[in-house]
Backbone as CSV, one residue per row, in Angstrom:
resi,resn,N_x,N_y,N_z,CA_x,CA_y,CA_z,C_x,C_y,C_z
1,UNK,0.852,-1.206,0.000,0.000,0.000,0.000,0.880,1.245,0.000
2,UNK,0.575,2.151,-0.940,1.357,3.375,-1.019,1.049,4.283,0.156
3,UNK,2.122,4.883,0.672,1.939,5.808,1.793,1.716,7.229,1.313
4,UNK,1.755,7.437,-0.007,1.638,8.778,-0.535,0.202,9.219,-0.731
5,UNK,0.035,10.464,-1.163,-1.311,10.985,-1.416,-2.044,10.165,-2.471
6,UNK,-3.347,10.122,-2.370,-4.185,9.354,-3.274,-4.794,10.259,-4.331
7,UNK,-5.321,9.673,-5.404,-5.989,10.505,-6.411,-7.094,11.380,-5.830
8,UNK,-7.828,10.846,-4.849,-8.895,11.642,-4.223,-8.331,12.873,-3.518
9,UNK,-7.126,12.737,-2.926,-6.503,13.884,-2.262,-6.181,14.984,-3.270
10,UNK,-5.592,14.569,-4.399,-5.240,15.557,-5.415,-6.494,16.186,-6.014
11,UNK,-7.540,15.381,-6.198,-8.796,15.928,-6.716,-9.377,16.957,-5.754
12,UNK,-9.299,16.664,-4.458,-9.809,17.606,-3.459,-9.007,18.900,-3.479
13,UNK,-7.677,18.777,-3.566,-6.841,19.980,-3.622,-7.133,20.794,-4.875
14,UNK,-7.330,20.102,-6.000,-7.643,20.804,-7.244,-8.963,21.553,-7.124
15,UNK,-9.964,20.900,-6.526,-11.258,21.561,-6.333,-11.130,22.750,-5.387
16,UNK,-10.369,22.575,-4.301,-10.213,23.644,-3.313,-9.482,24.844,-3.907
17,UNK,-8.341,24.585,-4.555,-7.579,25.683,-5.137,-8.314,26.304,-6.321
18,UNK,-9.024,25.463,-7.085,-9.813,25.993,-8.194,-10.920,26.911,-7.709
19,UNK,-11.557,26.537,-6.600,-12.591,27.388,-6.028,-12.039,28.725,-5.564
20,UNK,-10.867,28.692,-4.913,-10.240,29.944,-4.480,-9.906,30.829,-5.675
21,UNK,-9.372,30.206,-6.739,-9.035,30.974,-7.941,-10.289,31.564,-8.584
22,UNK,-11.362,30.774,-8.622,-12.605,31.267,-9.225,-13.168,32.445,-8.434
23,UNK,-13.135,32.344,-7.105,-13.620,33.446,-6.281,-12.770,34.697,-6.416
24,UNK,-11.470,34.500,-6.652,-10.556,35.629,-6.839,-10.795,36.307,-8.190
25,UNK,-10.970,35.493,-9.246,-11.100,36.028,-10.598,-12.503,36.545,-10.896
26,UNK,-13.506,35.884,-10.337,-14.896,36.266,-10.617,-15.653,36.459,-9.307
27,UNK,-15.297,37.481,-8.549,-15.926,37.671,-7.234,-17.427,37.917,-7.306
28,UNK,-17.910,38.507,-8.400,-19.351,38.769,-8.492,-20.143,37.467,-8.568
29,UNK,-19.559,36.458,-9.190,-20.221,35.149,-9.225,-20.077,34.444,-7.883
30,UNK,-18.874,34.518,-7.308,-18.636,33.828,-6.044,-19.439,34.386,-4.893
31,UNK,-19.702,35.693,-4.934,-20.410,36.312,-3.806,-21.839,35.796,-3.697
32,UNK,-22.366,35.235,-4.784,-23.709,34.645,-4.737,-23.741,33.464,-3.776
33,UNK,-22.611,32.756,-3.671,-22.532,31.563,-2.822,-22.266,31.929,-1.371
34,UNK,-21.667,33.094,-1.138,-21.201,33.460,0.206,-22.263,33.318,1.296
35,UNK,-23.524,33.697,1.063,-24.513,33.545,2.151,-24.810,32.094,2.520
36,UNK,-24.361,31.164,1.684,-24.706,29.756,1.899,-23.502,28.918,2.330
37,UNK,-22.462,29.576,2.854,-21.261,28.843,3.252,-21.562,27.831,4.352
38,UNK,-22.412,28.202,5.303,-22.752,27.265,6.376,-23.439,26.026,5.821
39,UNK,-24.295,26.216,4.823,-24.963,25.074,4.207,-23.964,24.189,3.474
40,UNK,-22.964,24.811,2.855,-21.925,24.029,2.174,-21.178,23.145,3.171
41,UNK,-20.778,23.721,4.307,-20.078,22.935,5.322,-20.969,21.822,5.865
42,UNK,-22.250,22.141,6.063,-23.180,21.121,6.551,-23.321,19.991,5.545
43,UNK,-23.295,20.313,4.249,-23.382,19.280,3.223,-22.188,18.350,3.234
44,UNK,-20.992,18.919,3.365,-19.781,18.095,3.456,-19.846,17.182,4.674
45,UNK,-20.286,17.727,5.800,-20.362,16.932,7.024,-21.433,15.851,6.922
46,UNK,-22.556,16.153,6.292,-23.601,15.137,6.136,-23.063,13.918,5.391
47,UNK,-22.357,14.144,4.294,-21.798,13.025,3.539,-20.768,12.262,4.363
48,UNK,-19.989,12.989,5.170,-19.007,12.315,6.027,-19.694,11.526,7.134
49,UNK,-20.735,12.102,7.724,-21.414,11.453,8.852,-22.185,10.207,8.433
50,UNK,-22.457,10.047,7.146,-23.098,8.818,6.688,-22.219,7.600,6.959
51,UNK,-20.912,7.845,7.129,-19.976,6.746,7.410,-19.509,6.745,8.863
52,UNK,-20.083,7.600,9.673,-19.642,7.728,11.066,-20.097,6.534,11.896
53,UNK,-19.213,6.084,12.774,-19.558,5.051,13.750,-20.245,5.748,14.925
54,UNK,-21.576,5.739,14.927,-22.321,6.462,15.957,-22.117,5.849,17.337
55,UNK,-21.860,4.554,17.388,-21.581,3.921,18.684,-20.299,4.484,19.285
56,UNK,-19.289,4.733,18.426,-18.031,5.304,18.917,-18.228,6.731,19.411
57,UNK,-19.142,7.459,18.772,-19.383,8.845,19.179,-19.956,8.923,20.586
58,UNK,-20.825,7.990,20.919,-21.476,8.014,22.235,-20.712,7.218,23.281
59,UNK,-19.653,6.541,22.860,-18.853,5.765,23.808,-17.923,6.718,24.562
60,UNK,-18.161,6.877,25.841,-17.365,7.795,26.661,-16.682,6.989,27.756
61,UNK,-15.363,6.949,27.714,-14.604,6.259,28.747,-13.484,7.176,29.219
62,UNK,-12.721,6.684,30.148,-11.671,7.510,30.750,-10.633,7.935,29.718
63,UNK,-10.275,7.016,28.830,-9.255,7.332,27.829,-9.746,8.403,26.858
64,UNK,-10.995,8.268,26.388,-11.505,9.242,25.426,-11.686,10.616,26.062
65,UNK,-12.139,10.652,27.319,-12.285,11.934,28.010,-10.928,12.582,28.268
66,UNK,-9.939,11.760,28.638,-8.598,12.294,28.847,-8.008,12.848,27.567
67,UNK,-8.206,12.129,26.455,-7.723,12.623,25.171,-8.406,13.910,24.763
68,UNK,-9.721,13.972,24.966,-10.463,15.188,24.627,-9.979,16.374,25.455
69,UNK,-9.765,16.159,26.748,-9.281,17.239,27.615,-7.896,17.707,27.180
70,UNK,-7.036,16.757,26.808,-5.676,17.112,26.383,-5.694,17.933,25.106
71,UNK,-6.420,17.455,24.095,-6.436,18.164,22.813,-7.135,19.517,22.928
72,UNK,-8.173,19.594,23.750,-8.875,20.871,23.920,-7.984,21.899,24.615
73,UNK,-7.265,21.460,25.655,-6.340,22.365,26.350,-5.230,22.823,25.420
74,UNK,-4.709,21.895,24.638,-3.658,22.244,23.687,-4.181,23.225,22.645
75,UNK,-5.372,22.953,22.126,-5.920,23.785,21.047,-6.236,25.199,21.516
76,UNK,-6.795,25.331,22.692,-7.307,26.633,23.126,-6.352,27.427,24.010
77,UNK,-5.385,26.756,24.644,-4.502,27.455,25.586,-3.033,27.359,25.166
78,UNK,-2.504,26.155,25.123,-1.061,25.984,24.928,-0.610,26.373,23.527
79,UNK,-1.361,25.971,22.513,-0.969,26.281,21.136,-0.988,27.786,20.857
80,UNK,-2.053,28.506,21.200,-2.011,29.962,20.971,-0.941,30.676,21.787
81,UNK,-0.690,30.204,23.014,0.392,30.795,23.805,1.732,30.622,23.101
82,UNK,1.999,29.415,22.611,3.267,29.147,21.929,3.369,29.948,20.638
83,UNK,2.286,29.996,19.864,2.311,30.740,18.602,2.560,32.222,18.851
84,UNK,1.909,32.771,19.859,2.109,34.189,20.177,3.542,34.447,20.632
85,UNK,4.069,33.592,21.506,5.410,33.809,22.048,6.470,33.755,20.952
86,UNK,6.396,32.743,20.096,7.398,32.601,19.034,7.280,33.746,18.033
87,UNK,6.061,34.069,17.637,5.867,35.133,16.654,6.235,36.496,17.232
88,UNK,5.983,36.712,18.515,6.339,37.986,19.145,7.839,38.220,19.106
89,UNK,8.616,37.146,19.126,10.078,37.265,19.065,10.558,37.428,17.627
90,UNK,10.020,36.605,16.714,10.539,36.551,15.347,9.858,37.535,14.399
91,UNK,8.576,37.786,14.598,7.823,38.681,13.705,6.736,39.375,14.509
92,UNK,7.106,40.364,15.321,6.165,40.959,16.275,4.889,41.518,15.657
93,UNK,4.974,42.000,14.416,3.778,42.560,13.775,2.666,41.522,13.629
94,UNK,3.068,40.262,13.541,2.113,39.193,13.278,1.711,38.443,14.544
95,UNK,2.175,38.876,15.703,1.945,38.105,16.931,0.457,37.998,17.268
96,UNK,-0.256,39.111,17.194,-1.679,39.074,17.517,-2.442,38.221,16.505
97,UNK,-2.062,38.330,15.235,-2.720,37.524,14.202,-2.521,36.035,14.459
98,UNK,-1.290,35.658,14.821,-1.008,34.249,15.112,-1.775,33.775,16.334
99,UNK,-1.924,34.653,17.317,-2.676,34.303,18.524,-4.144,34.044,18.195
100,UNK,-4.746,34.920,17.411,-6.167,34.778,17.075,-6.404,33.516,16.252
101,UNK,-5.567,33.301,15.244,-5.734,32.118,14.395,-5.519,30.830,15.175
102,UNK,-4.499,30.819,16.035,-4.168,29.598,16.775,-5.154,29.303,17.891
103,UNK,-5.797,30.350,18.430,-6.673,30.157,19.578,-8.122,29.917,19.247
104,UNK,-8.449,29.888,17.947,-9.837,29.652,17.570,-10.139,28.160,17.664
105,UNK,-11.401,27.802,17.589,-11.815,26.407,17.750,-11.396,25.553,16.559
106,UNK,-11.464,24.241,16.741,-11.239,23.313,15.635,-12.292,23.554,14.560
107,UNK,-11.892,23.419,13.303,-12.805,23.698,12.206,-13.934,22.689,12.115
108,UNK,-15.099,23.161,11.694,-16.251,22.264,11.651,-16.080,21.159,10.614
109,UNK,-15.216,21.358,9.623,-14.989,20.297,8.642,-13.837,19.373,9.025
110,UNK,-13.223,19.580,10.181,-12.123,18.690,10.578,-12.564,17.232,10.723
111,UNK,-13.808,16.919,11.157,-14.205,15.504,11.149,-14.208,14.898,9.747
112,UNK,-14.561,15.693,8.740,-14.505,15.207,7.357,-13.077,14.830,6.981
113,UNK,-12.120,15.718,7.287,-10.733,15.428,6.953,-10.190,14.274,7.793
114,UNK,-10.613,14.188,9.047,-10.192,13.060,9.883,-10.650,11.744,9.271
115,UNK,-11.905,11.697,8.818,-12.398,10.489,8.172,-11.665,10.195,6.881
116,UNK,-11.354,11.233,6.117,-10.628,11.059,4.862,-9.250,10.455,5.103
117,UNK,-8.624,10.839,6.204,-7.284,10.357,6.536,-7.294,9.012,7.255
118,UNK,-8.476,8.523,7.611,-8.545,7.271,8.356,-8.348,7.459,9.838
119,UNK,-8.490,8.676,10.326,-8.379,8.945,11.762,-9.750,8.756,12.415
120,UNK,-9.857,9.150,13.668,-11.071,8.941,14.454,-12.035,10.107,14.230
121,UNK,-13.023,9.908,13.362,-13.968,10.974,13.054,-14.773,11.378,14.286
122,UNK,-15.148,10.402,15.098,-15.920,10.705,16.308,-15.100,11.548,17.279
123,UNK,-13.819,11.213,17.438,-12.951,12.001,18.312,-12.770,13.414,17.801
124,UNK,-12.618,13.564,16.481,-12.490,14.902,15.898,-13.763,15.712,16.105
125,UNK,-14.905,15.051,15.997,-16.181,15.741,16.199,-16.335,16.212,17.641
126,UNK,-15.931,15.373,18.584,-16.003,15.784,19.996,-15.111,16.998,20.252
127,UNK,-13.932,17.032,19.616,-13.028,18.175,19.787,-13.643,19.445,19.207
128,UNK,-14.300,19.335,18.062,-14.963,20.503,17.473,-16.002,21.067,18.433
129,UNK,-16.814,20.202,18.989,-17.895,20.663,19.857,-17.351,21.269,21.150
130,UNK,-16.361,20.611,21.752,-15.799,21.133,23.003,-15.086,22.463,22.776
131,UNK,-14.243,22.530,21.753,-13.474,23.759,21.520,-14.376,24.901,21.058
132,UNK,-15.438,24.596,20.324,-16.349,25.650,19.869,-17.095,26.286,21.034
133,UNK,-17.439,25.482,22.029,-18.161,26.017,23.182,-17.242,26.766,24.150
134,UNK,-15.955,26.392,24.180,-15.025,27.013,25.129,-14.249,28.188,24.534
135,UNK,-14.080,28.218,23.212,-13.297,29.291,22.586,-13.841,30.690,22.876
136,UNK,-15.161,30.903,22.947,-15.645,32.251,23.290,-15.206,32.726,24.667
137,UNK,-14.777,31.804,25.520,-14.265,32.183,26.836,-12.741,32.303,26.828
138,UNK,-12.072,31.345,26.192,-10.608,31.293,26.265,-9.935,32.331,25.374
139,UNK,-10.413,32.504,24.145,-9.727,33.408,23.218,-9.777,34.869,23.666
140,UNK,-10.932,35.411,24.060,-10.917,36.797,24.558,-10.001,36.986,25.764
141,UNK,-9.946,35.979,26.655,-9.076,36.091,27.829,-7.613,36.143,27.413
142,UNK,-7.210,35.305,26.457,-5.821,35.308,25.991,-5.479,36.612,25.281
143,UNK,-6.386,37.100,24.460,-6.130,38.347,23.726,-5.948,39.510,24.692
144,UNK,-6.790,39.565,25.714,-6.670,40.662,26.683,-5.413,40.517,27.528
145,UNK,-5.075,39.290,27.913,-3.904,39.052,28.753,-2.606,39.339,28.010
146,UNK,-2.493,38.872,26.779,-1.225,38.948,26.054,-1.089,40.210,25.211
147,UNK,-2.186,40.693,24.665,-2.111,41.833,23.751,-2.777,43.083,24.298
148,UNK,-3.462,42.966,25.430,-4.131,44.121,25.997,-5.256,44.652,25.146
149,UNK,-5.848,43.792,24.330,-6.947,44.185,23.451,-8.232,43.516,23.920
150,UNK,-9.336,44.187,23.693,-10.628,43.643,24.131,-11.368,43.048,22.948
151,UNK,-11.917,41.882,23.146,-12.818,41.286,22.170,-13.860,40.479,22.927
152,UNK,-14.961,40.228,22.294,-16.003,39.406,22.913,-16.537,38.444,21.867
153,UNK,-16.936,37.284,22.332,-17.501,36.275,21.444,-18.727,35.692,22.122
154,UNK,-19.761,35.498,21.359,-21.036,35.053,21.914,-21.098,33.535,21.999
155,UNK,-21.272,33.033,23.204,-21.459,31.596,23.389,-22.755,31.138,22.726
156,UNK,-23.764,31.989,22.757,-25.042,31.652,22.117,-24.876,31.489,20.612
157,UNK,-24.094,32.399,19.999,-23.864,32.300,18.556,-23.106,31.026,18.210
158,UNK,-22.123,30.663,19.040,-21.363,29.443,18.786,-22.257,28.217,18.916
159,UNK,-23.127,28.215,19.911,-24.049,27.088,20.077,-25.001,26.990,18.887
160,UNK,-25.457,28.137,18.397,-26.333,28.137,17.222,-25.596,27.618,15.994
161,UNK,-24.312,28.003,15.858,-23.517,27.511,14.742,-23.357,25.998,14.814
162,UNK,-23.078,25.482,16.024,-22.949,24.035,16.194,-24.240,23.323,15.806
163,UNK,-25.359,23.884,16.220,-26.644,23.255,15.921,-26.911,23.231,14.421
164,UNK,-26.615,24.347,13.751,-26.928,24.445,12.327,-25.962,23.653,11.461
165,UNK,-24.669,23.759,11.751,-23.658,23.213,10.852,-23.263,21.784,11.212
166,UNK,-23.348,21.413,12.486,-22.882,20.091,12.907,-24.030,19.185,13.340
167,UNK,-24.845,19.640,14.269,-25.872,18.754,14.817,-26.949,18.415,13.792
168,UNK,-27.322,19.370,12.950,-28.358,19.092,11.945,-27.927,18.002,10.965
169,UNK,-26.752,18.121,10.318,-26.338,17.019,9.435,-26.062,15.721,10.182
170,UNK,-25.626,15.829,11.449,-25.393,14.619,12.242,-26.701,13.861,12.469
171,UNK,-27.741,14.572,12.874,-29.035,13.931,13.108,-29.642,13.414,11.807
172,UNK,-29.506,14.186,10.734,-30.039,13.745,9.446,-29.333,12.480,8.964
173,UNK,-28.013,12.437,9.129,-27.266,11.239,8.740,-27.676,10.039,9.581
174,UNK,-27.910,10.270,10.860,-28.339,9.176,11.738,-29.695,8.625,11.303
175,UNK,-30.627,9.517,10.974,-31.948,9.082,10.511,-31.825,8.287,9.210
176,UNK,-31.000,8.786,8.289,-30.808,8.075,7.019,-30.192,6.698,7.239
177,UNK,-29.233,6.625,8.156,-28.610,5.324,8.447,-29.616,4.351,9.050
178,UNK,-30.535,4.854,9.863,-31.526,3.982,10.498,-32.602,3.535,9.515
179,UNK,-33.071,4.448,8.675,-34.188,4.140,7.784,-33.750,3.502,6.469
180,UNK,-32.644,3.976,5.937,-32.176,3.476,4.636,-30.678,3.175,4.711
181,UNK,-30.275,2.174,5.493,-28.845,1.938,5.736,-28.044,1.636,4.472
182,UNK,-28.574,0.801,3.591,-27.822,0.454,2.383,-27.695,1.650,1.451
183,UNK,-28.773,2.395,1.298,-28.724,3.577,0.435,-27.778,4.632,1.004
184,UNK,-27.800,4.805,2.326,-26.927,5.801,2.957,-25.459,5.462,2.739
185,UNK,-25.098,4.194,2.928,-23.709,3.788,2.730,-23.313,3.872,1.260
186,UNK,-24.258,3.593,0.359,-23.965,3.706,-1.068,-23.698,5.156,-1.456
187,UNK,-24.504,6.070,-0.923,-24.285,7.496,-1.190,-22.940,7.943,-0.628
188,UNK,-22.622,7.492,0.593,-21.349,7.868,1.213,-20.172,7.360,0.397
189,UNK,-20.288,6.139,-0.121,-19.186,5.556,-0.886,-18.967,6.271,-2.213
190,UNK,-20.011,6.901,-2.741,-19.916,7.576,-4.039,-20.051,9.092,-3.896
191,UNK,-19.755,9.587,-2.711,-19.981,11.000,-2.441,-18.858,11.933,-2.832
192,UNK,-17.723,11.401,-3.336,-16.580,12.266,-3.634,-16.909,13.359,-4.652
193,UNK,-17.536,13.048,-5.797,-17.826,14.134,-6.748,-18.677,15.246,-6.142
194,UNK,-19.663,14.867,-5.336,-20.500,15.886,-4.696,-19.689,16.705,-3.695
195,UNK,-18.822,16.037,-2.928,-17.950,16.759,-1.994,-17.059,17.751,-2.727
196,UNK,-16.500,17.324,-3.853,-15.615,18.204,-4.617,-16.371,19.431,-5.115
197,UNK,-17.595,19.217,-5.582,-18.393,20.346,-6.065,-18.719,21.314,-4.932
198,UNK,-19.068,20.770,-3.767,-19.398,21.626,-2.621,-18.179,22.423,-2.180
199,UNK,-17.018,21.765,-2.091,-15.795,22.445,-1.655,-15.389,23.524,-2.657
200,UNK,-15.516,23.234,-3.948,-15.219,24.247,-4.968,-16.103,25.477,-4.765
201,UNK,-17.403,25.258,-4.624,-18.335,26.381,-4.464,-18.079,27.141,-3.165
202,UNK,-17.837,26.398,-2.076,-17.600,27.050,-0.787,-16.359,27.931,-0.837
203,UNK,-15.277,27.430,-1.435,-14.053,28.221,-1.497,-14.209,29.427,-2.411
204,UNK,-14.988,29.274,-3.477,-15.266,30.434,-4.327,-16.017,31.503,-3.537
205,UNK,-16.963,31.069,-2.706,-17.693,32.020,-1.875,-16.819,32.687,-0.835
206,UNK,-15.934,31.898,-0.207,-15.018,32.449,0.794,-14.109,33.498,0.168
207,UNK,-13.515,33.168,-0.983,-12.593,34.107,-1.611,-13.313,35.350,-2.111
208,UNK,-14.509,35.179,-2.639,-15.258,36.346,-3.106,-15.619,37.274,-1.955
209,UNK,-15.927,36.684,-0.794,-16.349,37.489,0.353,-15.174,38.143,1.060
210,UNK,-14.058,37.401,1.187,-12.951,37.892,2.009,-11.687,38.209,1.208
211,UNK,-11.759,38.101,-0.116,-10.580,38.370,-0.935,-10.079,39.793,-0.834
212,UNK,-10.933,40.698,-0.331,-10.516,42.097,-0.175,-9.270,42.224,0.692
213,UNK,-9.098,41.293,1.633,-7.939,41.371,2.517,-6.658,40.902,1.828
214,UNK,-6.803,40.242,0.674,-5.639,39.708,-0.020,-5.209,40.574,-1.195
215,UNK,-6.050,41.504,-1.592,-5.749,42.333,-2.758,-4.995,43.601,-2.353
216,UNK,-4.103,44.036,-3.236,-3.441,45.317,-3.039,-2.324,45.317,-2.016
217,UNK,-1.991,44.158,-1.446,-0.905,44.078,-0.462,0.015,42.912,-0.834
218,UNK,0.708,42.964,-1.959,1.458,41.789,-2.427,2.518,41.304,-1.448
219,UNK,3.277,42.214,-0.845,4.331,41.789,0.075,3.740,41.216,1.359
220,UNK,2.737,41.893,1.890,2.094,41.374,3.101,1.369,40.062,2.819
221,UNK,0.824,39.914,1.616,0.158,38.665,1.255,1.151,37.511,1.239
222,UNK,2.323,37.734,0.655,3.349,36.687,0.639,3.789,36.331,2.054
223,UNK,3.965,37.350,2.891,4.348,37.088,4.283,3.254,36.313,5.006
224,UNK,1.999,36.693,4.781,0.882,36.003,5.430,0.784,34.557,4.968
225,UNK,0.957,34.321,3.673,0.913,32.953,3.157,2.043,32.110,3.729
226,UNK,3.242,32.704,3.806,4.367,31.974,4.382,4.134,31.619,5.834
227,UNK,3.665,32.597,6.619,3.400,32.337,8.032,2.263,31.336,8.190
228,UNK,1.224,31.451,7.370,0.099,30.517,7.453,0.554,29.089,7.172
229,UNK,1.419,28.916,6.175,1.931,27.573,5.865,2.774,27.026,7.012
230,UNK,3.612,27.874,7.594,4.427,27.437,8.732,3.549,27.044,9.916
231,UNK,2.513,27.820,10.173,1.614,27.501,11.282,0.875,26.194,11.026
232,UNK,0.417,25.987,9.794,-0.287,24.740,9.476,0.610,23.532,9.704
233,UNK,1.864,23.624,9.258,2.811,22.523,9.472,3.107,22.340,10.955
234,UNK,3.204,23.449,11.686,3.459,23.357,13.128,2.288,22.700,13.843
235,UNK,1.067,23.112,13.506,-0.112,22.506,14.137,-0.127,20.995,13.900
236,UNK,0.064,20.611,12.635,0.038,19.185,12.300,1.179,18.440,12.983
237,UNK,2.370,19.035,12.955,3.527,18.377,13.564,3.393,18.216,15.062
238,UNK,2.832,19.212,15.729,2.642,19.117,17.184,1.658,18.001,17.514
239,UNK,0.570,17.914,16.753,-0.394,16.845,16.991,0.209,15.471,16.795
240,UNK,0.917,15.287,15.682,1.541,13.995,15.409,2.626,13.685,16.435
241,UNK,3.419,14.707,16.784,4.497,14.496,17.752,3.981,14.118,19.121
242,UNK,2.909,14.765,19.549,2.343,14.439,20.856,1.788,13.022,20.872
243,UNK,1.218,12.608,19.749,0.744,11.235,19.662,1.873,10.235,19.821
244,UNK,3.014,10.523,19.200,4.173,9.626,19.335,4.706,9.617,20.761
245,UNK,4.812,10.804,21.356,5.360,10.896,22.712,4.469,10.221,23.745
246,UNK,3.180,10.115,23.448,2.252,9.512,24.416,2.266,7.992,24.381
247,UNK,3.061,7.416,23.457,3.125,5.950,23.324,1.752,5.333,23.073
248,UNK,0.985,6.006,22.211,-0.298,5.454,21.815,-1.470,5.853,22.678
249,UNK,-1.225,6.542,23.782,-2.348,6.941,24.635,-3.191,8.033,23.974
250,UNK,-2.562,8.833,23.130,-3.273,9.868,22.385,-3.217,9.543,20.898
251,UNK,-4.301,9.800,20.203,-4.365,9.576,18.761,-3.792,10.804,18.060
252,UNK,-2.538,10.701,17.647,-1.853,11.854,17.082,-2.453,12.348,15.783
253,UNK,-2.912,11.431,14.938,-3.468,11.851,13.654,-4.787,12.594,13.838
254,UNK,-5.624,12.097,14.739,-6.885,12.788,15.030,-6.615,14.159,15.644
255,UNK,-5.670,14.221,16.575,-5.314,15.501,17.174,-4.749,16.465,16.156
256,UNK,-3.891,15.961,15.262,-3.315,16.816,14.228,-4.396,17.376,13.317
257,UNK,-5.406,16.562,12.999,-6.511,17.047,12.170,-7.275,18.158,12.884
258,UNK,-7.524,17.986,14.176,-8.238,19.012,14.933,-7.457,20.305,15.057
259,UNK,-6.126,20.205,15.139,-5.297,21.403,15.273,-5.089,22.103,13.932
260,UNK,-4.785,21.329,12.891,-4.439,21.927,11.600,-5.658,22.442,10.849
261,UNK,-6.762,21.701,10.913,-7.988,22.143,10.239,-8.797,22.996,11.212
262,UNK,-8.259,24.158,11.519,-8.886,25.045,12.503,-9.940,25.914,11.819
263,UNK,-10.731,26.578,12.618,-11.837,27.387,12.099,-11.323,28.772,11.711
264,UNK,-10.549,28.828,10.624,-9.937,30.098,10.241,-10.975,31.120,9.776
265,UNK,-12.118,30.653,9.294,-13.153,31.607,8.878,-13.749,32.309,10.094
266,UNK,-13.944,31.566,11.179,-14.397,32.206,12.416,-13.343,33.185,12.925
267,UNK,-12.066,32.790,12.855,-10.986,33.698,13.250,-10.993,34.953,12.384
268,UNK,-11.293,34.785,11.097,-11.364,35.929,10.191,-12.504,36.869,10.578
269,UNK,-13.630,36.297,10.974,-14.757,37.120,11.428,-14.363,37.923,12.667
270,UNK,-13.676,37.257,13.617,-13.209,37.960,14.813,-12.230,39.073,14.438
271,UNK,-11.272,38.753,13.552,-10.265,39.737,13.159,-10.909,40.928,12.470
272,UNK,-11.878,40.645,11.615,-12.573,41.703,10.881,-13.328,42.624,11.834
273,UNK,-13.856,42.059,12.901,-14.703,42.830,13.817,-13.897,43.580,14.868
274,UNK,-12.838,42.948,15.392,-12.169,43.506,16.567,-10.755,44.020,16.298
275,UNK,-10.110,43.586,15.220,-8.700,43.907,15.037,-8.483,44.620,13.704
276,UNK,-7.306,44.445,13.114,-6.973,45.192,11.918,-6.809,44.318,10.697
277,UNK,-6.400,44.928,9.579,-6.269,44.184,8.323,-5.190,43.110,8.356
278,UNK,-4.148,43.294,9.167,-3.078,42.298,9.221,-3.591,40.983,9.808
279,UNK,-4.379,41.083,10.855,-4.942,39.879,11.472,-5.916,39.186,10.511
280,UNK,-6.746,39.995,9.846,-7.680,39.418,8.873,-6.937,38.784,7.704
281,UNK,-5.833,39.403,7.302,-5.054,38.885,6.180,-4.509,37.492,6.477
282,UNK,-3.954,37.287,7.664,-3.408,35.974,8.010,-4.512,34.919,8.051
283,UNK,-5.639,35.264,8.646,-6.738,34.291,8.746,-7.278,33.931,7.368
284,UNK,-7.366,34.927,6.472,-7.819,34.648,5.109,-6.783,33.822,4.356
285,UNK,-5.500,34.141,4.541,-4.440,33.414,3.843,-4.374,31.954,4.266
286,UNK,-4.838,31.641,5.481,-4.780,30.259,5.964,-5.694,29.331,5.164
287,UNK,-6.599,29.889,4.367,-7.493,29.051,3.574,-6.711,28.141,2.634
288,UNK,-5.581,28.593,2.108,-4.784,27.756,1.204,-4.102,26.603,1.946
289,UNK,-3.290,26.845,2.986,-2.681,25.715,3.705,-3.693,24.847,4.437
290,UNK,-4.884,25.360,4.686,-5.943,24.537,5.292,-6.143,23.264,4.477
291,UNK,-6.067,23.389,3.157,-6.237,22.221,2.300,-4.898,21.575,1.953
292,UNK,-3.861,22.381,1.769,-2.561,21.831,1.392,-1.967,20.935,2.472
293,UNK,-2.292,21.188,3.746,-1.733,20.386,4.833,-2.244,18.948,4.782
294,UNK,-3.258,18.704,3.968,-3.739,17.333,3.784,-2.623,16.416,3.286
295,UNK,-1.727,16.929,2.441,-0.686,16.083,1.850,0.304,15.579,2.901
296,UNK,0.933,16.451,3.717,1.821,15.902,4.758,1.090,15.022,5.760
297,UNK,-0.167,15.330,6.053,-0.914,14.468,6.972,-1.192,13.109,6.338
298,UNK,-1.447,13.083,5.040,-1.635,11.796,4.357,-0.352,10.975,4.398
299,UNK,0.785,11.630,4.182,2.063,10.920,4.264,2.273,10.348,5.659
300,UNK,1.947,11.142,6.678,2.081,10.658,8.055,1.124,9.510,8.329
301,UNK,-0.103,9.605,7.802,-1.084,8.538,8.004,-0.619,7.249,7.349
302,UNK,-0.037,7.370,6.155,0.452,6.178,5.476,1.596,5.523,6.217
303,UNK,2.512,6.328,6.724,3.648,5.760,7.460,3.199,5.100,8.750
304,UNK,2.152,5.628,9.342,1.676,5.071,10.610,0.704,3.912,10.414
305,UNK,0.421,3.585,9.158,-0.522,2.511,8.916,-1.938,2.876,9.263
306,UNK,-2.260,4.196,9.140,-3.590,4.641,9.530,-4.424,5.074,8.329
307,UNK,-4.031,4.683,7.124,-4.795,5.088,5.952,-6.167,4.446,5.973
308,UNK,-7.084,5.041,5.295,-8.496,4.660,5.431,-8.840,3.341,4.778
309,UNK,-8.018,2.838,3.870,-8.354,1.577,3.240,-7.446,0.487,3.754
């Protein structure tokens, strides 16, 4: 079995980058999709949840709770602290941006990528839910403590987002699995073309809506892309490394997916509302490595014998 990227990985990257390019070149067309980004994410998750082991999701034991607590603490406290400290020394202008991006919750599509990589989709989903509910408390506290800036995030809004984007497709997938199990699994097995179309459209909408932060600043854009790529590799590497150091007690690939596939769009919303263009620029630039980091994670999954087939 090859440990390298699969054709589906390259197809996903092509769809993702193609969507970003389309939104950049034809923003008037892409902006039509922008109001429906949440529905796009819910669609991707619905197709992924058709293959979810629901028994594993509800199975709560000491090991799973300990892993969830570890990854949540790392995602919301330790990782943003480290990112801020290193960036404050090496590139002080970007320190606040790195803090905001690193301290946001795990991305709602991280369970999809976890499943694609053969990691624990249920564990990734639990991390999304825990970090999404706690980030409105942890991120403002870190920003005020380290940068002396005030921001606020609504726990109610985060709960509503979880209900709309995660719980709705989760419940719908569960109903489909119960009522039409063979049809649901058949759709899941053949869902790649639909996923690619959704990801293309979603990225076109994202770029059309937020591309303003990437235009007219060529040098800052290159710096933001470079820093975003370094952060993505660091997030993934820390997750994988911690899994190795734990001697199997922690699932490094699942943790790496939760850390690397972070909710950069939510971070962008925060940056747009409370901070400046530099912070928004980094969060927008992370959209590219968000998908590109799939390749090193696939290589790591193959070497660890964790590929999905």
